[in-house]
CSV table of C-alpha atoms in Angstrom, one decimal:
chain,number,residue,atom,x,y,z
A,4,UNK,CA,2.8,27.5,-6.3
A,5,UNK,CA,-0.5,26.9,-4.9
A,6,UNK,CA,-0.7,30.3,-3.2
A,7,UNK,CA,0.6,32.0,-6.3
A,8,UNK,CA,-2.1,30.4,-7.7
A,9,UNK,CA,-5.3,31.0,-6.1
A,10,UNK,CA,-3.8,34.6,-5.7
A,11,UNK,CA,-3.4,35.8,-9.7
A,12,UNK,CA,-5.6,36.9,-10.5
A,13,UNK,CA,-4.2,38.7,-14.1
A,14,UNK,CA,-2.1,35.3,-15.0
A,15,UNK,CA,0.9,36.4,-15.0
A,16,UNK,CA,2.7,34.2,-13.2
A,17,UNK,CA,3.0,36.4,-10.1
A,18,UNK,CA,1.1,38.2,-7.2
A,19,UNK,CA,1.7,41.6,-7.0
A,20,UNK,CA,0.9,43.6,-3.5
A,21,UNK,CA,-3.1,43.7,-4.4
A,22,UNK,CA,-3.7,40.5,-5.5
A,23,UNK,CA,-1.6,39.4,-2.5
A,24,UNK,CA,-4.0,41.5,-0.4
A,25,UNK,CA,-6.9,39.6,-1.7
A,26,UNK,CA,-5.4,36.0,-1.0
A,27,UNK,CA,-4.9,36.6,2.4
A,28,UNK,CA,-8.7,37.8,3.4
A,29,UNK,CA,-9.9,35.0,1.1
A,30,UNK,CA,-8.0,32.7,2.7
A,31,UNK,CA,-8.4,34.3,6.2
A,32,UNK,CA,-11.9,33.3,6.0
A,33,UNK,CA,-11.5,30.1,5.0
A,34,UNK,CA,-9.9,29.5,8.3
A,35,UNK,CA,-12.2,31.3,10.2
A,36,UNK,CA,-14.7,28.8,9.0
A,37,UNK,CA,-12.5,25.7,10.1
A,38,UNK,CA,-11.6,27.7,13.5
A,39,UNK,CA,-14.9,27.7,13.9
A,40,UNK,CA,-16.0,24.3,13.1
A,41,UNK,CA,-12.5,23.0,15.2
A,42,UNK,CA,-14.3,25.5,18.1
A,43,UNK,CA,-16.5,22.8,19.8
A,44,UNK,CA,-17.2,25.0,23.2
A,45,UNK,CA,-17.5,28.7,21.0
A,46,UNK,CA,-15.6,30.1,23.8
A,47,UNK,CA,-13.0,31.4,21.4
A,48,UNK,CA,-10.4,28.8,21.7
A,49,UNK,CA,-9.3,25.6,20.2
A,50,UNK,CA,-8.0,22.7,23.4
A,51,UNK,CA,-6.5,19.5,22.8
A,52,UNK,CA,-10.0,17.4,23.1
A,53,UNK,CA,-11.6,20.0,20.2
A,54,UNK,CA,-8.6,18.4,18.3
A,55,UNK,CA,-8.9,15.1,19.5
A,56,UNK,CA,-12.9,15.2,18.8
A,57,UNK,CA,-12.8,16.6,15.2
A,58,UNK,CA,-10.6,14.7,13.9
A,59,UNK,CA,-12.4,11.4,15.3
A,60,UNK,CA,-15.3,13.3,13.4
A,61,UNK,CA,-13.2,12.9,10.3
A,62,UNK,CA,-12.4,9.1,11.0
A,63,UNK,CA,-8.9,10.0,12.7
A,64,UNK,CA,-8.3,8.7,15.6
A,65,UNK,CA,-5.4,10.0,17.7
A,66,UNK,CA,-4.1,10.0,21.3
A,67,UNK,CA,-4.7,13.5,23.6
A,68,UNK,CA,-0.8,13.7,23.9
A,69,UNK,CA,-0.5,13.9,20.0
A,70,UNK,CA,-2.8,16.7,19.5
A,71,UNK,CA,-1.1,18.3,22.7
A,72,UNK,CA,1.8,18.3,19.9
A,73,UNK,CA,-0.1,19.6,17.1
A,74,UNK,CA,-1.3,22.5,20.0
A,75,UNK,CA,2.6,23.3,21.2
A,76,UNK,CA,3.4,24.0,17.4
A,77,UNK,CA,0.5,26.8,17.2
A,78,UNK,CA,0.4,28.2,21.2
A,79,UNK,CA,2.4,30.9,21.1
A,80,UNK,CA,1.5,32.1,25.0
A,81,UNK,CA,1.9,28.5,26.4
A,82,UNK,CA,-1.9,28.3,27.6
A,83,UNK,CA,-2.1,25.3,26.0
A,84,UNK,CA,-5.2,27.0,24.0
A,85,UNK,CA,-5.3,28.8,20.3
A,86,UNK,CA,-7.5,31.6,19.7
A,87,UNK,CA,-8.3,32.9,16.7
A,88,UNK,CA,-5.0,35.0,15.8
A,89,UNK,CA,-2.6,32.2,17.0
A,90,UNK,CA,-4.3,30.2,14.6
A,91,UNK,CA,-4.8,32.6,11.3
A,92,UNK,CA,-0.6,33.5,11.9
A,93,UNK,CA,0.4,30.1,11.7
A,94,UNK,CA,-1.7,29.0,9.1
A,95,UNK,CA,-2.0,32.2,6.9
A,96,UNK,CA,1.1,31.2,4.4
A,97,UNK,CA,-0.3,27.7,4.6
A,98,UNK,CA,-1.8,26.7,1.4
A,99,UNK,CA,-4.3,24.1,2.6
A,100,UNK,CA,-8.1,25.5,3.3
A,101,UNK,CA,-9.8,22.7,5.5
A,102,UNK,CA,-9.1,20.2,8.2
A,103,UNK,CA,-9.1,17.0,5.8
A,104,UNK,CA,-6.4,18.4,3.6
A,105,UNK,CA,-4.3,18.7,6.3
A,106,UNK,CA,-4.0,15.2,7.5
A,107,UNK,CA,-4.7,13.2,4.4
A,108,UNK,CA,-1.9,13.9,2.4
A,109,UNK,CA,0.4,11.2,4.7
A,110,UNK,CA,-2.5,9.0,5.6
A,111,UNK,CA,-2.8,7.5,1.5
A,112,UNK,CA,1.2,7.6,1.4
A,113,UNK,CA,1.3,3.6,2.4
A,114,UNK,CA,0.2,1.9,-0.6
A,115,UNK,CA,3.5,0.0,-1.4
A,116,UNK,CA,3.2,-3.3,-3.9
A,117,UNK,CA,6.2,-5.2,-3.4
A,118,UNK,CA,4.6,-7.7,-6.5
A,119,UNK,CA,2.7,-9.9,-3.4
A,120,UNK,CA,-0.2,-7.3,-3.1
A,121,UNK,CA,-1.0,-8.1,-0.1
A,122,UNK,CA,-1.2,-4.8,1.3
A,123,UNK,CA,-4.5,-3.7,3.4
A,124,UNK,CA,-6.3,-1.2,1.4
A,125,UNK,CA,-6.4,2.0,1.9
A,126,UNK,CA,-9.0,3.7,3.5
A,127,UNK,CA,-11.5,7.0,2.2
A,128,UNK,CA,-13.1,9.4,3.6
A,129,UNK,CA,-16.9,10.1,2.8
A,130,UNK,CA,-15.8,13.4,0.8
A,131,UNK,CA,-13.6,11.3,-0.9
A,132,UNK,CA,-15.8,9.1,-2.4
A,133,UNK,CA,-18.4,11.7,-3.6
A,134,UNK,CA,-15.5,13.5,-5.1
A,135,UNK,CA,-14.6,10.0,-6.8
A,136,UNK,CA,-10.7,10.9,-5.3
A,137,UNK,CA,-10.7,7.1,-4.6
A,138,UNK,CA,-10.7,5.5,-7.6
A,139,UNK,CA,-8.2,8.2,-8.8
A,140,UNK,CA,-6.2,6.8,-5.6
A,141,UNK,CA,-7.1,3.3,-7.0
A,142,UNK,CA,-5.6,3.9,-10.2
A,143,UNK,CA,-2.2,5.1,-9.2
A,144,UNK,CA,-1.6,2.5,-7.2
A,145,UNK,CA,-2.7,-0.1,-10.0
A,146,UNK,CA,-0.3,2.3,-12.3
A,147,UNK,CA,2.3,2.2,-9.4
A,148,UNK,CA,1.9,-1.5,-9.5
A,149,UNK,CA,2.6,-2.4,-12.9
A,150,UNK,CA,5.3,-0.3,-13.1
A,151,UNK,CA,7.2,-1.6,-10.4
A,152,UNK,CA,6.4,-5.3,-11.2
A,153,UNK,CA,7.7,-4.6,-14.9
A,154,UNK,CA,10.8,-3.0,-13.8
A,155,UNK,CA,11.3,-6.0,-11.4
A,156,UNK,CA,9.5,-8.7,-13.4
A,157,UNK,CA,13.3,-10.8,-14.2
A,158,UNK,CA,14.1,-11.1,-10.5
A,159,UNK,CA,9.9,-12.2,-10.0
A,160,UNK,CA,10.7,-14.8,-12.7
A,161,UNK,CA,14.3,-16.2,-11.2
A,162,UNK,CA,12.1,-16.6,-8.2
A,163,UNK,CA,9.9,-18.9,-9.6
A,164,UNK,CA,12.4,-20.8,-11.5
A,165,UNK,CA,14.4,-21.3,-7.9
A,166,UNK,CA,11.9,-22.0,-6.2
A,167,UNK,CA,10.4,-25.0,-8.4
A,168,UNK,CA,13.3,-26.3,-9.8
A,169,UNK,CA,16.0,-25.4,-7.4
A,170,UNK,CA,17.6,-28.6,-5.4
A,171,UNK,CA,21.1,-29.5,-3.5
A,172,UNK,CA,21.6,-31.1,-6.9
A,173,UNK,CA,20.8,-28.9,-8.8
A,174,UNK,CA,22.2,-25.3,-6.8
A,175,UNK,CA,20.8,-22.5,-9.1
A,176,UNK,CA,22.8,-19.2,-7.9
A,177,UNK,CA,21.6,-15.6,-9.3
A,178,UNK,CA,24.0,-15.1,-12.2
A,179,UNK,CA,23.4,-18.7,-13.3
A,180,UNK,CA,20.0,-18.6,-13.2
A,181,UNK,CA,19.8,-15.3,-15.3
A,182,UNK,CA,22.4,-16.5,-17.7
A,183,UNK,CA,19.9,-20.0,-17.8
A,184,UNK,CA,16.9,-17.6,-18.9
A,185,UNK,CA,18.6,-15.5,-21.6
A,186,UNK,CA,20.5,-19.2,-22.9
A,187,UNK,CA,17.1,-20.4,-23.3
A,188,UNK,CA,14.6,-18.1,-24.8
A,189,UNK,CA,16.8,-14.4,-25.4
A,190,UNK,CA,16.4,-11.4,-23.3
A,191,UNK,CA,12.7,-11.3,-23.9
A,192,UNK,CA,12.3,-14.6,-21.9
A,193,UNK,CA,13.0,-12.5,-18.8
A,194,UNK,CA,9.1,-11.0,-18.7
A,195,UNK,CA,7.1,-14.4,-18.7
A,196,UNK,CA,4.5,-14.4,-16.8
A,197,UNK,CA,4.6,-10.7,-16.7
A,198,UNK,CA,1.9,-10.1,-18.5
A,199,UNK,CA,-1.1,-11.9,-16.8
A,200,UNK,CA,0.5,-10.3,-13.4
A,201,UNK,CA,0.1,-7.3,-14.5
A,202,UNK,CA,-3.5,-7.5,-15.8
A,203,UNK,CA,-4.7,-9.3,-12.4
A,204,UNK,CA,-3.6,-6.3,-10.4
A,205,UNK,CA,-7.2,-3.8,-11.6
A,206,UNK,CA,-9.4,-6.9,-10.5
A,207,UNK,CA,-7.5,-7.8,-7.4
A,208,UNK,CA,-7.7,-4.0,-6.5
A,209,UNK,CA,-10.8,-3.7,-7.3
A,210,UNK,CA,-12.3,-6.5,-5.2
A,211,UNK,CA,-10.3,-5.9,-2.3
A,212,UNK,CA,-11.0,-2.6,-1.5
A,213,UNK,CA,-15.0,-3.6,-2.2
A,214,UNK,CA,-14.4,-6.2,0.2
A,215,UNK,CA,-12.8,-4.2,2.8
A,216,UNK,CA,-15.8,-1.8,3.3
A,217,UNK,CA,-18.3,-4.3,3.3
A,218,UNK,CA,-16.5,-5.9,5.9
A,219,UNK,CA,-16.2,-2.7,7.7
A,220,UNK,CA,-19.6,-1.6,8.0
A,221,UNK,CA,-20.1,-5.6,9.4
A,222,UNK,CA,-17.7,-5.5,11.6
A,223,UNK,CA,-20.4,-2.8,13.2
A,224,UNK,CA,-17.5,0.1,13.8
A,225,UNK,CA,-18.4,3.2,13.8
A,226,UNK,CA,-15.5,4.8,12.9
A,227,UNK,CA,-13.8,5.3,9.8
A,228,UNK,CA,-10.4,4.7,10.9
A,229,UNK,CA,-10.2,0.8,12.5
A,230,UNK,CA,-8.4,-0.1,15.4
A,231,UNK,CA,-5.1,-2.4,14.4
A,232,UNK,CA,-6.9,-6.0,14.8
A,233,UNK,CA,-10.0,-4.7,13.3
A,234,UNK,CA,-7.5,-3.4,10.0
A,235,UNK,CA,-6.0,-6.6,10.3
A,236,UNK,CA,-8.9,-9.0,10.2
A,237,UNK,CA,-10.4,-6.9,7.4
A,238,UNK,CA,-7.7,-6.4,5.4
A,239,UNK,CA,-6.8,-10.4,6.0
A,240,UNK,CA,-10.0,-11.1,5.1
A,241,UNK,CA,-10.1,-9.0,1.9
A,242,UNK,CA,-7.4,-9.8,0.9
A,243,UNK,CA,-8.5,-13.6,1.0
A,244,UNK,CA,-11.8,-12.9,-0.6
A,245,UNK,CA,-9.4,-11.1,-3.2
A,246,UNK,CA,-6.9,-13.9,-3.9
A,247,UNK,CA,-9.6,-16.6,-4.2
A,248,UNK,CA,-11.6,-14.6,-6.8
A,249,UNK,CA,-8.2,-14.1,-9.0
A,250,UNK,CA,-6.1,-17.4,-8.0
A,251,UNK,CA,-6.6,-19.1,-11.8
A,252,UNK,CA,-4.4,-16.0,-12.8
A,253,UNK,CA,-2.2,-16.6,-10.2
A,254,UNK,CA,-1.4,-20.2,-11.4
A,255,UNK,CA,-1.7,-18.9,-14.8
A,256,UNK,CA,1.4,-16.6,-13.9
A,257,UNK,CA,3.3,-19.3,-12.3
A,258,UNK,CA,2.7,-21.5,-15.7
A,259,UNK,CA,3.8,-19.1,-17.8
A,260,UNK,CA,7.1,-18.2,-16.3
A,261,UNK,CA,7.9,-21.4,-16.3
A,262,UNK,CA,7.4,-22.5,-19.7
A,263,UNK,CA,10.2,-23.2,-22.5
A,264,UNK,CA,10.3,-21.2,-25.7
A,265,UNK,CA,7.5,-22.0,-27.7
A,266,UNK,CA,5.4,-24.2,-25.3
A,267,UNK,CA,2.0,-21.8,-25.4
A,268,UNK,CA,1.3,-19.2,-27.9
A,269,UNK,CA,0.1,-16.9,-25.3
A,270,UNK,CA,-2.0,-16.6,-22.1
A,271,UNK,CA,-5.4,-18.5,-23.6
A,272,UNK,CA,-3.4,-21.3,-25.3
A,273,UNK,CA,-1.7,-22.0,-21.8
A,274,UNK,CA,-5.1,-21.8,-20.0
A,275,UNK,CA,-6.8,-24.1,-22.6
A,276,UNK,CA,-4.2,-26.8,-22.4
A,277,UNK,CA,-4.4,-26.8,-18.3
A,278,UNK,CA,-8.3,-27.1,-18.8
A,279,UNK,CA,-8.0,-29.6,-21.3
A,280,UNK,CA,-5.4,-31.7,-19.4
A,281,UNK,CA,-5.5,-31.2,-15.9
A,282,UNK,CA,-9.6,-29.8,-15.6
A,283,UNK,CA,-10.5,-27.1,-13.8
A,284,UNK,CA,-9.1,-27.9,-10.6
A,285,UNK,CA,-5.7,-27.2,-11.6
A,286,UNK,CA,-6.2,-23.7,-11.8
A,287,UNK,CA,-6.7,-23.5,-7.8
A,288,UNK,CA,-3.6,-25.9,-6.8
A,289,UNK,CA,-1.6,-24.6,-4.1
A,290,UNK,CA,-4.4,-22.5,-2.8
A,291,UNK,CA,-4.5,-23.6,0.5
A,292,UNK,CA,-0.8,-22.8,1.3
A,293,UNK,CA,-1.8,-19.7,0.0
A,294,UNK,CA,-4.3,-18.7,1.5
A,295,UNK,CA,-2.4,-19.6,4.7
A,296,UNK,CA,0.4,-17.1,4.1
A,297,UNK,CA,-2.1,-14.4,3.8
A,298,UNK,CA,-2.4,-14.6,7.5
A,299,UNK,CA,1.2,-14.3,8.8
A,300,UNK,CA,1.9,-11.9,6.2
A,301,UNK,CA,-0.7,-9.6,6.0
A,302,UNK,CA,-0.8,-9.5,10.1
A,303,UNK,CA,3.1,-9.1,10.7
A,304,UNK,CA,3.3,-6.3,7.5
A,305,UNK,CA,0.7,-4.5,9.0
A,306,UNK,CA,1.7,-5.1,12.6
A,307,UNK,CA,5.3,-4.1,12.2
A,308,UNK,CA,4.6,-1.2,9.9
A,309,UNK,CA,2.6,0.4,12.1
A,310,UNK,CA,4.6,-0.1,15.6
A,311,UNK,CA,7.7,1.3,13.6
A,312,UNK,CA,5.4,4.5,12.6
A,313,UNK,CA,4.2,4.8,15.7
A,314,UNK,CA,7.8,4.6,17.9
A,315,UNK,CA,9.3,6.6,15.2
A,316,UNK,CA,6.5,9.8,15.6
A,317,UNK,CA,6.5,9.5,19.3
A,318,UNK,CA,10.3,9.4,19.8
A,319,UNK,CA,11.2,12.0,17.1
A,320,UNK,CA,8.2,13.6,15.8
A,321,UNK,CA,8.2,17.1,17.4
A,322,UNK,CA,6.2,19.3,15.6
A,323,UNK,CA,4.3,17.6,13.1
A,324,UNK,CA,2.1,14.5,12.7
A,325,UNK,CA,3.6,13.4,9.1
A,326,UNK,CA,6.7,10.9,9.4
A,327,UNK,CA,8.0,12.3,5.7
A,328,UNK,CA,8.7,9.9,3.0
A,329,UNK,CA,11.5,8.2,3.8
A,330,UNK,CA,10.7,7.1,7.1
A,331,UNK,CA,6.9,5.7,5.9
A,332,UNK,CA,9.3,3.7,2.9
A,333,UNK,CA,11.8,2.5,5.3
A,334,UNK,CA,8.5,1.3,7.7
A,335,UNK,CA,7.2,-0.3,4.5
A,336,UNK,CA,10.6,-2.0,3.4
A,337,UNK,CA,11.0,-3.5,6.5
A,338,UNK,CA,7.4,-4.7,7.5
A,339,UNK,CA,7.2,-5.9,4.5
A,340,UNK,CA,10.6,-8.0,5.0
A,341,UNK,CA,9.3,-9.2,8.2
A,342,UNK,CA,5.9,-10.6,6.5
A,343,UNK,CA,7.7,-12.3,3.5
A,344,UNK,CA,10.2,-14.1,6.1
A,345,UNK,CA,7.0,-15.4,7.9
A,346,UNK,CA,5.3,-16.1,4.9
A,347,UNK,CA,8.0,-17.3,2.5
A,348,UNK,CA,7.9,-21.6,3.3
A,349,UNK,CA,4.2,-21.3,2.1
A,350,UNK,CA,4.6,-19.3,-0.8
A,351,UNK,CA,7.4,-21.9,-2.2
A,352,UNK,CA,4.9,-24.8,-1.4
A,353,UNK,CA,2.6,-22.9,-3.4
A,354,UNK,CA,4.8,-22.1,-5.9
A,355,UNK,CA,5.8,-25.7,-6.3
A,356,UNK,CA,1.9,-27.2,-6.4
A,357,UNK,CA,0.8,-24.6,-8.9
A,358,UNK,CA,3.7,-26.1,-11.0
A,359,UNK,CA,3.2,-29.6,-10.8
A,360,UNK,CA,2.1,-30.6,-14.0
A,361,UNK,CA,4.4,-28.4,-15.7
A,362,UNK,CA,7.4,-30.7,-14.3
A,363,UNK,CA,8.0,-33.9,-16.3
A,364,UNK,CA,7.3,-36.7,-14.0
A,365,UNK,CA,6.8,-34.8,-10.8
A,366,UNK,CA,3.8,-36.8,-8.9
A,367,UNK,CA,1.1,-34.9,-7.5
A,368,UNK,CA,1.8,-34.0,-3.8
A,369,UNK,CA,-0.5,-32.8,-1.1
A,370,UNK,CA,0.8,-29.3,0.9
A,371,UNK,CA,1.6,-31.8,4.1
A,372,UNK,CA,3.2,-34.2,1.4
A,373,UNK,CA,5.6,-31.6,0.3
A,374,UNK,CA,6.6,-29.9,3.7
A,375,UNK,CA,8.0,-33.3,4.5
A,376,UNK,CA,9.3,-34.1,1.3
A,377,UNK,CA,11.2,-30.6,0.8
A,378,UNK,CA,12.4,-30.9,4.9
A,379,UNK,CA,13.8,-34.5,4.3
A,380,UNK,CA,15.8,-33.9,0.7
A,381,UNK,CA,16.9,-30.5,1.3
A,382,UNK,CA,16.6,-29.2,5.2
A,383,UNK,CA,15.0,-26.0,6.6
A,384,UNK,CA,17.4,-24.2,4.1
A,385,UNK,CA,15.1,-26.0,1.2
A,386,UNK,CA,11.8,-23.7,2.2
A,387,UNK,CA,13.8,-20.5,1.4
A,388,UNK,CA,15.0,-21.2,-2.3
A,389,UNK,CA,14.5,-18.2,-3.8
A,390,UNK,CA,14.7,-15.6,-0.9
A,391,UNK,CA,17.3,-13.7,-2.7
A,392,UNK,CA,15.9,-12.3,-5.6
A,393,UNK,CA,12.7,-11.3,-3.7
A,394,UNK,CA,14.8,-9.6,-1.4
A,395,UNK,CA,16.4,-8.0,-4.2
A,396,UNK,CA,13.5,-6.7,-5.3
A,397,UNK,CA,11.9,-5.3,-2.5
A,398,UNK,CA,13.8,-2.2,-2.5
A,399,UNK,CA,13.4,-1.3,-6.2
A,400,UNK,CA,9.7,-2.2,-6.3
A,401,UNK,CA,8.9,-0.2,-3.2
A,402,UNK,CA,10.8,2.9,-4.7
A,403,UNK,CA,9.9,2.6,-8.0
A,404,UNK,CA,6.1,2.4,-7.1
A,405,UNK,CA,6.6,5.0,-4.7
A,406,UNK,CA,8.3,7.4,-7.3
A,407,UNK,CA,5.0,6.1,-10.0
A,408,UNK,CA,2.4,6.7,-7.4
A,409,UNK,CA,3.1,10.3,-6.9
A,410,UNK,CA,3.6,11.4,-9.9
A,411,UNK,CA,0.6,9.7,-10.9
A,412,UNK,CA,-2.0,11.4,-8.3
A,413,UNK,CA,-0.2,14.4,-9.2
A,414,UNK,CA,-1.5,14.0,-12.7
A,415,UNK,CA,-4.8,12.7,-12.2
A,416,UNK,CA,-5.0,15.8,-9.6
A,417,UNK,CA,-5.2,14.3,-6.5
């Protein structure tokens, strides 16, 4: 389509043999320009360190032995060197024109919210943000998000509900709980709390990936692309400068799914009566425990994600750099597994002090206090109420954000 494209040049939907003509020795200079900016030595031929070096220009950083891989695909006379035909016959039918569309395309394919958005943010280069193709990138993964956390936003709210009010005596199971919700407030009751979750994801977004670059260019790298700890302690740290400037909406979520038919008129009414009752520091209970979990979750997500990426192109990855689709989603899916098992204990104890108030008689307990308490009454089993409907929705969210995010960069033209 793109070829057919660029080439008609009378609109009628197909190239005939001139216009075909014309696309190739537009397009064949194109390339000579990129062969020649790839060319470092101008001796006519393109080696595995003029690879290695551009694409480090470009804020890419891979090993000599991948871009002897990206060379094998193009050397056609095994001198493990392209000249200037190898090059042009390989990429001729090839629609993209420069070195950046090449690789990008899979580097922005790992934005998956599985509702904790606590993903490290993705990372632009300076063409990029002239173009403004970052805040288009921005947007469909804040689209992407609310999407999936709609779609998911019953099993997000029997999370909750299991994880505050769940107990050996009281053993809420899946079905019950569900059946519970509807009983209670009608099939509408499902969505509390959805709202404000949804709104908190442009700000969160927003301030994250602000965060992240300054935090870069202090970190002192030179690079664009971070090494793994440096991505980790920047994205941990955004991500906590992230969560601590939107937590009141996080308790504000937590409030609202909770609360019975009728109990707040909406999102203002329920943050008016915590203010009123409780002050202002009720709207940053359970923040510790949170910020907490952004370590081991954030760390192990990223960590496992890209070990699995990495093992999967080196063991399988013959002739191209880009994993495809499903691999990147089953990397994701199970990172993101492996973060949420780490993290899971402090997100309950979080769950549970953001609630207090909102449970008749419950004293206030300290994030030590309620450790012990929840290890005493109900074992090791006790930090995990609630697992299975986030497990459940993993799979869904990831997909259906996945399915969102594409379509919308297609339409905003990215």
């Amino acid at each position: 389509q793109k070829i057919v494209k660029a080439g008609d040049k009378d609109l009628d939907g197909q190239l005939d043999f001139e216009e075909f003509v014309h696309y190739l020795q537009d397009h064949e200079k194109k390339l000579r320009l990129v062969f020649k900016s790839l060319d470092k030595k101008n001796d006519g031929r393109i080696d595995a360190q003029e690879i290695v070096q551009s694409l480090r220009d470009l804020g890419v950083k891979i090993s000599e032995q991948q871009a002897e891989k990206i060379l094998k695909s193009m050397d056609k006379n095994g001198t493990m060197t392209i000249d200037w035909n190898e090059w042009r016959d390989y990429h001729l039918l090839h629609p993209v024109e420069n070195i950046p569309e090449i690789i990008l395309y899979w580097k922005h394919s790992t934005i998956f919210d599985v509702g904790e958005n606590l993903t490290v943010p993705d990372e632009f280069t300076v063409e990029e943000r002239q173009t403004g193709m970052w805040w288009r990138h921005l947007v469909a993964g804040g689209g992407a998000g609310a999407v999936s956390r709609t779609c998911t936003a019953p099993l997000d709210r029997l999370k909750v509900l299991m994880q505050v009010h769940a107990s050996r005596s009281n053993n809420m199971c899946i079905i019950g709980g569900f059946t519970q919700m509807i009983r209670e407030g009608g099939t509408r009751s499902l969505w509390r709390g959805n709202g404000i979750n949804v709104l908190k994801i442009a700000p969160e977004s927003a301030i994250k990936f602000m965060a992240y670059e300054q935090i870069k260019r202090f970190i002192g790298t030179d690079q664009e692309m971070l090494r793994i700890h440096e991505r980790l302690l920047a994205g941990s740290l955004a991500g906590a400068i992230a969560q601590s400037s939107i937590y009141p909406m996080e308790v504000l979520k937590t409030r609202m799914a909770l609360r019975k038919t009728g109990q707040y008129s909406g999102m203002l009414d329920c943050a008016k009566n915590i203010l009123s009752k409780e002050g202002m520091a009720a709207f940053y209970k359970g923040y510790i425990p949170n910020m907490l979990g952004i370590i081991p979750y954030a760390g192990i997500d990223l960590a496992v994600y890209e070990t699995l990426k990495n093992a999967w192109l080196q063991r399988y990855a013959v002739n191209s750099a880009d994993p495809g689709v499903f691999v990147l989603l089953a990397c994701g899916t199970i990172s993101s597994t492996c973060g949420q098992l780490a993290s899971y204990p402090l997100a309950l104890v979080r769950t549970r002090m953001q609630a207090q108030a909102s449970v008749e008689g419950a004293p206030e307990v300290t994030m030590r206090g309620l450790f012990k308490h929840i290890l005493k009454t109900e074992g090791a089993f006790g930090l995990y109420r609630g697992l299975a409907p986030n497990f459940m929705k993993v799979i869904p969210a990831v997909s259906i954000s996945y399915v969102v995010y594409e379509n919308l960069k297609m339409t905003l033209g990215v």
